[in-house]
mmCIF file of C-alpha atoms in Angstrom:
data_model
loop_
_atom_site.group_PDB
_atom_site.id
_atom_site.type_symbol
_atom_site.label_atom_id
_atom_site.label_comp_id
_atom_site.label_asym_id
_atom_site.label_seq_id
_atom_site.Cartn_x
_atom_site.Cartn_y
_atom_site.Cartn_z
ATOM 1 C CA MET A 7 4.014 -31.881 -3.130
ATOM 2 C CA PRO A 8 4.790 -28.198 -3.745
ATOM 3 C CA LEU A 9 4.186 -26.811 -7.216
ATOM 4 C CA THR A 10 7.222 -26.876 -9.468
ATOM 5 C CA ARG A 11 8.525 -23.738 -11.128
ATOM 6 C CA SER A 12 7.194 -24.797 -14.512
ATOM 7 C CA GLN A 13 3.765 -25.569 -13.029
ATOM 8 C CA LEU A 14 3.758 -22.071 -11.508
ATOM 9 C CA GLU A 15 4.799 -20.515 -14.797
ATOM 10 C CA ARG A 16 1.986 -22.345 -16.604
ATOM 11 C CA LEU A 17 -0.476 -21.261 -13.909
ATOM 12 C CA GLY A 18 0.653 -17.654 -14.344
ATOM 13 C CA GLU A 19 0.243 -17.920 -18.124
ATOM 14 C CA ARG A 20 -3.303 -19.289 -17.788
ATOM 15 C CA LEU A 21 -4.267 -16.513 -15.373
ATOM 16 C CA ARG A 22 -2.691 -13.931 -17.688
ATOM 17 C CA SER A 23 -4.285 -15.110 -20.909
ATOM 18 C CA SER A 24 -7.785 -15.898 -19.639
ATOM 19 C CA ASP A 25 -10.489 -13.286 -20.217
ATOM 20 C CA GLY A 26 -12.727 -14.535 -17.443
ATOM 21 C CA PRO A 27 -12.276 -15.291 -13.755
ATOM 22 C CA PRO A 28 -9.807 -18.026 -12.703
ATOM 23 C CA THR A 29 -11.080 -21.607 -12.626
ATOM 24 C CA SER A 30 -11.572 -23.405 -9.296
ATOM 25 C CA ASP A 31 -8.517 -25.597 -10.003
ATOM 26 C CA ASP A 32 -6.336 -22.566 -10.665
ATOM 27 C CA LEU A 33 -7.603 -20.817 -7.532
ATOM 28 C CA GLU A 34 -6.600 -23.888 -5.536
ATOM 29 C CA ARG A 35 -3.112 -23.901 -7.064
ATOM 30 C CA LEU A 36 -2.742 -20.187 -6.404
ATOM 31 C CA ASP A 37 -3.840 -20.748 -2.807
ATOM 32 C CA GLU A 38 -1.194 -23.445 -2.428
ATOM 33 C CA PHE A 39 1.449 -21.150 -3.887
ATOM 34 C CA GLU A 40 0.508 -18.312 -1.535
ATOM 35 C CA ARG A 41 0.502 -20.633 1.469
ATOM 36 C CA SER A 42 4.164 -21.406 0.731
ATOM 37 C CA TYR A 43 4.895 -17.810 1.815
ATOM 38 C CA ASP A 44 3.278 -18.187 5.255
ATOM 39 C CA GLY A 45 6.548 -18.846 7.089
ATOM 40 C CA ALA A 46 8.397 -15.956 5.441
ATOM 41 C CA ARG A 47 5.554 -13.520 6.016
ATOM 42 C CA LEU A 48 5.172 -14.495 9.659
ATOM 43 C CA ALA A 49 8.910 -14.294 10.328
ATOM 44 C CA ALA A 50 9.084 -10.846 8.702
ATOM 45 C CA THR A 51 6.096 -9.633 10.724
ATOM 46 C CA VAL A 52 7.675 -10.766 14.007
ATOM 47 C CA ARG A 53 10.959 -9.102 13.058
ATOM 48 C CA LEU A 54 9.210 -5.802 12.296
ATOM 49 C CA GLN A 55 7.329 -5.962 15.597
ATOM 50 C CA GLU A 56 10.616 -6.551 17.397
ATOM 51 C CA LEU A 57 11.805 -3.278 15.866
ATOM 52 C CA GLY A 58 8.863 -1.541 17.553
ATOM 53 C CA LEU A 59 6.914 -1.157 14.305
ATOM 54 C CA THR A 60 3.226 -1.940 13.739
ATOM 55 C CA PRO A 61 2.913 -3.820 10.470
ATOM 56 C CA THR A 62 -0.175 -5.175 8.803
ATOM 57 C CA ALA A 63 0.717 -8.327 6.898
ATOM 58 C CA ARG A 64 -1.167 -9.404 3.812
ATOM 59 C CA LEU A 65 -1.349 -12.013 1.155
ATOM 60 C CA LYS A 66 -1.630 -10.530 -2.297
ATOM 61 C CA THR A 67 -5.234 -10.788 -3.402
ATOM 62 C CA VAL A 68 -6.139 -12.937 -6.405
ATOM 63 C CA HIS A 69 -7.538 -9.739 -7.942
ATOM 64 C CA SER A 70 -4.095 -8.067 -7.641
ATOM 65 C CA ILE A 71 -2.110 -11.087 -8.832
ATOM 66 C CA VAL A 72 -4.235 -11.507 -11.947
ATOM 67 C CA GLY A 73 -4.131 -7.740 -12.566
ATOM 68 C CA LYS A 74 -0.342 -7.679 -12.302
ATOM 69 C CA LEU A 75 0.083 -10.695 -14.567
ATOM 70 C CA ARG A 76 -2.094 -9.048 -17.227
ATOM 71 C CA ARG A 77 -0.387 -5.677 -16.847
ATOM 72 C CA GLU A 78 3.242 -6.752 -16.700
ATOM 73 C CA LYS A 79 5.459 -9.437 -18.146
ATOM 74 C CA THR A 80 6.543 -10.703 -14.691
ATOM 75 C CA ALA A 81 6.235 -14.485 -14.350
ATOM 76 C CA LEU A 82 4.231 -15.686 -11.342
ATOM 77 C CA PRO A 83 7.165 -17.381 -9.548
ATOM 78 C CA ARG A 84 9.220 -14.187 -9.823
ATOM 79 C CA MET A 85 6.661 -11.853 -8.221
ATOM 80 C CA GLN A 86 8.263 -10.157 -5.242
ATOM 81 C CA ASP A 87 5.100 -9.027 -3.485
ATOM 82 C CA ILE A 88 3.110 -12.220 -2.969
ATOM 83 C CA ALA A 89 3.691 -11.689 0.762
ATOM 84 C CA GLY A 90 3.745 -8.175 2.091
ATOM 85 C CA CYS A 91 3.708 -5.990 5.147
ATOM 86 C CA ARG A 92 2.658 -2.353 5.341
ATOM 87 C CA ILE A 93 3.723 0.206 7.897
ATOM 88 C CA VAL A 94 2.267 3.732 8.017
ATOM 89 C CA VAL A 95 4.089 6.313 10.128
ATOM 90 C CA THR A 96 3.429 9.980 10.809
ATOM 91 C CA ASP A 97 5.916 11.720 8.533
ATOM 92 C CA VAL A 98 9.078 11.465 6.446
ATOM 93 C CA ALA A 99 11.382 11.686 9.474
ATOM 94 C CA ALA A 100 9.612 8.719 11.094
ATOM 95 C CA GLN A 101 9.664 6.941 7.742
ATOM 96 C CA ASP A 102 13.445 7.387 7.425
ATOM 97 C CA GLU A 103 13.872 6.096 10.961
ATOM 98 C CA ALA A 104 11.684 3.041 10.318
ATOM 99 C CA VAL A 105 13.499 2.245 7.053
ATOM 100 C CA LYS A 106 16.878 2.547 8.770
ATOM 101 C CA ALA A 107 15.753 0.103 11.465
ATOM 102 C CA ILE A 108 14.388 -2.327 8.857
ATOM 103 C CA LEU A 109 17.581 -2.245 6.798
ATOM 104 C CA GLY A 110 19.571 -2.989 9.953
ATOM 105 C CA ALA A 111 17.600 -6.169 10.721
ATOM 106 C CA PRO A 112 19.216 -9.539 9.987
ATOM 107 C CA TRP A 113 17.526 -10.426 6.677
ATOM 108 C CA GLU A 114 19.224 -12.966 4.399
ATOM 109 C CA SER A 115 19.383 -10.146 1.883
ATOM 110 C CA PHE A 116 17.323 -7.126 0.966
ATOM 111 C CA LYS A 117 16.916 -4.359 -1.536
ATOM 112 C CA MET A 118 15.411 -0.946 -1.016
ATOM 113 C CA ILE A 119 13.310 0.927 -3.560
ATOM 114 C CA ASP A 120 12.834 4.579 -2.661
ATOM 115 C CA ARG A 121 9.792 5.677 -4.615
ATOM 116 C CA ARG A 122 9.985 9.105 -3.037
ATOM 117 C CA LEU A 123 12.904 9.800 -5.383
ATOM 118 C CA THR A 124 11.402 7.974 -8.356
ATOM 119 C CA PRO A 125 7.612 7.928 -7.944
ATOM 120 C CA SER A 126 5.685 5.303 -9.855
ATOM 121 C CA HIS A 127 2.813 7.142 -11.601
ATOM 122 C CA GLY A 128 2.589 9.367 -8.520
ATOM 123 C CA TYR A 129 3.001 6.575 -5.953
ATOM 124 C CA ARG A 130 5.569 7.551 -3.311
ATOM 125 C CA ALA A 131 6.755 5.278 -0.505
ATOM 126 C CA VAL A 132 9.803 3.271 0.461
ATOM 127 C CA HIS A 133 9.705 -0.448 -0.264
ATOM 128 C CA VAL A 134 12.150 -2.928 1.200
ATOM 129 C CA ILE A 135 12.181 -6.352 -0.415
ATOM 130 C CA ALA A 136 13.498 -8.579 2.371
ATOM 131 C CA TYR A 137 14.343 -12.246 1.905
ATOM 132 C CA VAL A 138 13.421 -14.851 4.504
ATOM 133 C CA GLY A 139 14.031 -18.537 3.805
ATOM 134 C CA GLY A 140 14.798 -17.632 0.196
ATOM 135 C CA LEU A 141 11.398 -15.961 -0.256
ATOM 136 C CA ALA A 142 10.734 -12.273 -0.833
ATOM 137 C CA VAL A 143 8.533 -10.241 1.484
ATOM 138 C CA GLU A 144 7.689 -6.725 0.333
ATOM 139 C CA ILE A 145 7.701 -4.251 3.214
ATOM 140 C CA GLN A 146 5.954 -0.994 2.333
ATOM 141 C CA VAL A 147 6.815 1.977 4.521
ATOM 142 C CA ARG A 148 4.636 5.037 3.967
ATOM 143 C CA SER A 149 4.165 8.382 5.643
ATOM 144 C CA ARG A 150 0.561 9.329 6.399
ATOM 145 C CA LEU A 151 0.416 11.673 3.406
ATOM 146 C CA GLN A 152 1.994 9.109 1.060
ATOM 147 C CA ASP A 153 -0.560 6.609 2.325
ATOM 148 C CA LEU A 154 -3.346 9.125 1.751
ATOM 149 C CA TRP A 155 -2.282 9.360 -1.900
ATOM 150 C CA ALA A 156 -2.198 5.558 -2.229
ATOM 151 C CA GLN A 157 -5.650 5.177 -0.663
ATOM 152 C CA LEU A 158 -7.073 7.910 -2.938
ATOM 153 C CA SER A 159 -5.632 6.168 -5.982
ATOM 154 C CA GLU A 160 -7.295 2.918 -4.828
ATOM 155 C CA LYS A 161 -10.622 4.717 -4.423
ATOM 156 C CA LEU A 162 -10.303 6.168 -7.924
ATOM 157 C CA ALA A 163 -9.243 2.764 -9.274
ATOM 158 C CA ASP A 164 -12.391 1.230 -7.771
ATOM 159 C CA ARG A 165 -14.423 3.641 -9.910
ATOM 160 C CA PHE A 166 -12.327 4.019 -13.070
ATOM 161 C CA GLY A 167 -10.385 0.743 -13.227
ATOM 162 C CA ILE A 168 -7.073 -0.500 -11.869
ATOM 163 C CA GLU A 169 -5.142 1.137 -14.746
ATOM 164 C CA VAL A 170 -5.619 4.471 -12.936
ATOM 165 C CA LYS A 171 -2.896 3.323 -10.518
ATOM 166 C CA TYR A 172 -0.482 2.689 -13.370
ATOM 167 C CA GLY A 173 -0.731 5.835 -15.431
ATOM 168 C CA GLY A 174 -3.879 4.895 -17.366
ATOM 169 C CA GLY A 175 -7.545 5.791 -17.121
ATOM 170 C CA PRO A 176 -9.210 9.135 -17.846
ATOM 171 C CA ASP A 177 -6.788 12.059 -18.328
ATOM 172 C CA GLU A 178 -8.482 14.141 -15.641
ATOM 173 C CA VAL A 179 -8.050 11.416 -13.023
ATOM 174 C CA ARG A 180 -4.461 10.642 -14.001
ATOM 175 C CA ASP A 181 -3.457 14.330 -13.983
ATOM 176 C CA LEU A 182 -5.168 14.895 -10.650
ATOM 177 C CA LEU A 183 -3.341 11.982 -9.024
ATOM 178 C CA ILE A 184 0.003 13.239 -10.331
ATOM 179 C CA SER A 185 -0.690 16.757 -9.082
ATOM 180 C CA ILE A 186 -1.731 15.479 -5.621
ATOM 181 C CA SER A 187 1.481 13.468 -5.454
ATOM 182 C CA GLU A 188 3.511 16.572 -6.355
ATOM 183 C CA THR A 189 1.731 18.693 -3.749
ATOM 184 C CA ILE A 190 2.411 16.066 -1.079
ATOM 185 C CA ALA A 191 6.078 15.908 -2.107
ATOM 186 C CA VAL A 192 6.328 19.696 -1.677
ATOM 187 C CA ALA A 193 4.562 19.608 1.703
ATOM 188 C CA GLU A 194 6.794 16.796 2.901
ATOM 189 C CA ALA A 195 9.916 18.677 1.876
ATOM 190 C CA LEU A 196 8.818 21.936 3.514
ATOM 191 C CA ARG A 197 7.676 20.614 6.900
ATOM 192 C CA PRO A 198 11.080 19.358 8.160
ATOM 193 C CA ARG A 199 12.743 22.525 6.770
ATOM 194 C CA ILE A 200 10.471 24.681 8.957
ATOM 195 C CA ALA A 201 11.241 22.598 12.041
ATOM 196 C CA GLN A 202 14.966 22.841 11.344
ATOM 197 C CA LEU A 203 14.952 26.617 10.798
ATOM 198 C CA LYS A 204 12.790 27.225 13.868
ATOM 199 C CA MET A 205 15.207 25.305 16.015
ATOM 200 C CA ARG A 206 18.199 27.247 14.690
ATOM 201 C CA SER A 207 16.475 30.618 14.951
ATOM 202 C CA GLN A 208 15.752 30.006 18.628
ATOM 203 C CA SER A 209 19.457 30.078 19.480
ATOM 204 C CA ALA A 210 20.330 33.029 17.213
ATOM 205 C CA ASP A 211 18.119 34.714 14.639
ATOM 206 C CA VAL A 212 20.916 35.548 12.221
ATOM 207 C CA ILE A 213 21.394 35.838 8.483
ATOM 208 C CA LEU A 214 23.315 32.763 7.406
ATOM 209 C CA PRO A 215 26.104 32.993 4.789
ATOM 210 C CA GLY A 216 24.627 32.866 1.305
ATOM 211 C CA GLU A 217 21.156 33.942 2.552
ATOM 212 C CA THR A 218 19.539 37.387 2.374
ATOM 213 C CA THR A 219 17.013 37.104 5.203
ATOM 214 C CA THR A 220 17.085 36.106 8.860
ATOM 215 C CA LEU A 221 16.163 32.593 9.944
ATOM 216 C CA SER A 222 12.810 33.726 11.380
ATOM 217 C CA ALA A 223 11.977 35.534 8.120
ATOM 218 C CA GLN A 224 12.767 32.321 6.244
ATOM 219 C CA VAL A 225 10.450 30.414 8.603
ATOM 220 C CA THR A 226 7.648 32.868 7.827
ATOM 221 C CA GLU A 227 8.255 32.482 4.106
ATOM 222 C CA ILE A 228 8.278 28.672 4.240
ATOM 223 C CA GLU A 229 5.205 28.624 6.464
ATOM 224 C CA ALA A 230 3.401 30.637 3.788
ATOM 225 C CA GLN A 231 4.486 28.087 1.159
ATOM 226 C CA MET A 232 3.319 25.310 3.475
ATOM 227 C CA ASP A 233 -0.106 26.948 3.896
ATOM 228 C CA GLU A 234 -0.325 27.221 0.127
ATOM 229 C CA ALA A 235 0.510 23.519 -0.289
ATOM 230 C CA ASP A 236 -2.058 22.559 2.380
ATOM 231 C CA GLN A 237 -4.716 24.643 0.640
ATOM 232 C CA GLN A 238 -3.796 23.151 -2.721
ATOM 233 C CA LEU A 239 -4.079 19.635 -1.288
ATOM 234 C CA GLU A 240 -7.459 20.435 0.209
ATOM 235 C CA ASP A 241 -8.685 21.708 -3.166
ATOM 236 C CA GLN A 242 -7.327 18.634 -4.947
ATOM 237 C CA ILE A 243 -9.082 16.321 -2.484
ATOM 238 C CA GLN A 244 -12.311 18.236 -3.073
ATOM 239 C CA ARG A 245 -11.865 17.472 -6.767
ATOM 240 C CA VAL A 246 -11.460 13.755 -5.966
ATOM 241 C CA ILE A 247 -14.661 13.881 -3.902
ATOM 242 C CA SER A 248 -16.447 15.653 -6.722
ATOM 243 C CA ILE A 249 -15.199 13.135 -9.340
ATOM 244 C CA LEU A 250 -16.353 10.233 -7.174
ATOM 245 C CA SER A 251 -19.739 11.716 -6.237
ATOM 246 C CA MET B 26 -1.836 -10.930 15.621
ATOM 247 C CA THR B 27 -5.439 -11.215 14.536
ATOM 248 C CA ILE B 28 -6.334 -12.447 11.074
ATOM 249 C CA PHE B 29 -8.971 -10.478 9.176
ATOM 250 C CA LEU B 30 -10.741 -11.911 6.176
ATOM 251 C CA LEU B 31 -12.323 -9.066 4.295
ATOM 252 C CA GLU B 32 -14.562 -9.223 1.258
ATOM 253 C CA TYR B 33 -14.869 -5.925 -0.558
ATOM 254 C CA GLU B 34 -16.902 -4.801 -3.534
ATOM 255 C CA PRO B 35 -14.949 -2.131 -5.458
ATOM 256 C CA LYS B 36 -17.976 -1.083 -7.509
ATOM 257 C CA THR B 37 -19.908 0.072 -4.437
ATOM 258 C CA GLY B 38 -16.912 0.718 -2.182
ATOM 259 C CA MET B 39 -18.600 -1.423 0.478
ATOM 260 C CA ILE B 40 -17.276 -4.180 2.710
ATOM 261 C CA VAL B 41 -19.403 -7.265 2.110
ATOM 262 C CA SER B 42 -18.039 -9.181 5.097
ATOM 263 C CA LEU B 43 -15.276 -8.903 7.680
ATOM 264 C CA THR B 44 -14.444 -11.943 9.785
ATOM 265 C CA GLN B 45 -11.798 -12.214 12.470
ATOM 266 C CA TYR B 46 -9.735 -15.322 13.204
ATOM 267 C CA SER B 47 -7.115 -16.026 15.825
ATOM 268 C CA GLU B 48 -3.578 -16.997 14.795
ATOM 269 C CA HIS B 49 -4.461 -20.619 15.539
ATOM 270 C CA GLU B 50 -7.248 -20.450 12.978
ATOM 271 C CA ARG B 51 -5.030 -19.456 10.041
ATOM 272 C CA ASP B 52 -5.862 -22.607 8.109
ATOM 273 C CA ALA B 53 -9.614 -22.028 8.559
ATOM 274 C CA ALA B 54 -9.179 -18.419 7.371
ATOM 275 C CA MET B 55 -7.253 -19.559 4.284
ATOM 276 C CA LYS B 56 -9.893 -22.182 3.479
ATOM 277 C CA GLN B 57 -12.687 -19.639 3.813
ATOM 278 C CA ARG B 58 -10.745 -17.227 1.604
ATOM 279 C CA LEU B 59 -10.514 -19.900 -1.088
ATOM 280 C CA ARG B 60 -14.230 -20.684 -0.742
ATOM 281 C CA LEU B 61 -15.121 -17.016 -1.204
ATOM 282 C CA GLU B 62 -12.816 -16.660 -4.229
ATOM 283 C CA LYS B 63 -14.377 -19.714 -5.846
ATOM 284 C CA ALA B 64 -17.942 -18.563 -5.126
ATOM 285 C CA ASN B 65 -17.224 -15.109 -6.554
ATOM 286 C CA ALA B 66 -15.536 -16.548 -9.659
ATOM 287 C CA LEU B 67 -18.461 -18.884 -10.227
ATOM 288 C CA ALA B 68 -21.017 -16.101 -9.821
ATOM 289 C CA GLY B 69 -18.963 -13.671 -11.940
ATOM 290 C CA ARG B 70 -18.836 -11.187 -9.041
ATOM 291 C CA GLU B 71 -15.972 -8.679 -9.034
ATOM 292 C CA ARG B 72 -14.958 -8.675 -5.403
ATOM 293 C CA GLU B 73 -11.642 -8.478 -3.604
ATOM 294 C CA VAL B 74 -11.016 -11.067 -0.922
ATOM 295 C CA ALA B 75 -8.196 -9.864 1.327
ATOM 296 C CA LEU B 76 -6.486 -11.808 4.093
ATOM 297 C CA LEU B 77 -4.773 -9.375 6.429
ATOM 298 C CA GLU B 78 -3.046 -9.733 9.782
ATOM 299 C CA ALA B 79 -2.743 -6.937 12.299
ATOM 300 C CA VAL B 80 -2.377 -6.487 16.021
ATOM 301 C CA THR B 81 -5.837 -4.944 16.293
ATOM 302 C CA GLU B 82 -8.643 -3.864 14.012
ATOM 303 C CA SER B 83 -7.650 -0.253 14.554
ATOM 304 C CA ALA B 84 -4.112 -1.068 13.322
ATOM 305 C CA LEU B 85 -5.671 -2.676 10.255
ATOM 306 C CA ARG B 86 -7.846 0.393 9.698
ATOM 307 C CA ALA B 87 -4.739 2.599 9.849
ATOM 308 C CA THR B 88 -2.875 0.749 7.087
ATOM 309 C CA HIS B 89 -5.810 -0.295 4.872
ATOM 310 C CA SER B 90 -8.102 2.652 5.395
ATOM 311 C CA ARG B 91 -9.631 2.738 1.920
ATOM 312 C CA TYR B 92 -11.750 -0.300 2.795
ATOM 313 C CA PHE B 93 -13.211 1.544 5.775
ATOM 314 C CA LYS B 94 -13.250 5.279 5.037
ATOM 315 C CA SER B 95 -14.688 7.779 2.598
ATOM 316 C CA VAL B 96 -12.323 10.133 0.743
ATOM 317 C CA LYS B 97 -13.159 12.935 3.184
ATOM 318 C CA GLU B 98 -12.467 10.701 6.179
ATOM 319 C CA LEU B 99 -9.179 9.622 4.598
ATOM 320 C CA ALA B 100 -8.133 13.254 4.164
ATOM 321 C CA ASP B 101 -9.147 14.199 7.708
ATOM 322 C CA ALA B 102 -7.189 11.284 9.155
ATOM 323 C CA ALA B 103 -4.046 12.270 7.242
ATOM 324 C CA SER B 104 -4.063 15.936 8.243
ATOM 325 C CA PRO B 105 -1.111 16.933 10.477
ATOM 326 C CA GLY B 106 -3.274 17.793 13.470
ATOM 327 C CA SER B 107 -5.114 14.458 13.614
#
């Protein structure tokens, strides 16, 4: 018989309040709860593949569930990321395209969280919470650079504790992660601008209304800013390597 | 899709084990996951046990690269030219 809502809430409370690892009984209950998401996760994965995307599906690890319960007030049955899929695409343009395709799929309902506009402690990505059979599946769509940031934050969390991902941990690490996120945001904003200006300047290298320089001069200027952002990112990654060594 | 059961030790950044299962072996993968979680809890070991499904191992490595790559390798893989 599936676990009732109140049994799940009690399970969540035990996992939250315990100092030590979960008991064998609680791990079995958690396993049963996660298995109830199998159908939804599989259906979402198939749907994403039908859209031409390459998702990796996952069950939330016990480590993550317990961490989230202890960090937040969310009750276990209300967690929206027990089942998840992750898609990593080349850049923001491909990300927008993937998100558009996902939002157009026939989910029962969905909501989109654009963490590019409102980063969470530096984390940038687009999440779509899609409902299948009444259950939520969290679909994470990241560009390669956004994914790089997320993987770096995981590496730092391995060393300094999971709180690093949520605005905690040593100041130096937290500040570095925020600055890497900002650099990536700049780089991701500049790259499509260059492509756009280059395309326009090919047909006519003019000075547009409201601008003081030609399109090709603007390209040169933005390319210089891009080089600066790339260099900054390289330096910041060197600092991560040095912190972890 | 192939199912990957991965056991990872955050402290060392090392994969302890990585086992592949076919879609038909999902139940066996889930049971093994539970066994590993119980063994780690009992031994007081801080390890992540992740059950992931991807078309290929290289697809898995693309979305969950931190299990497989160093920081430098992560940065190289994310650079625009790669």
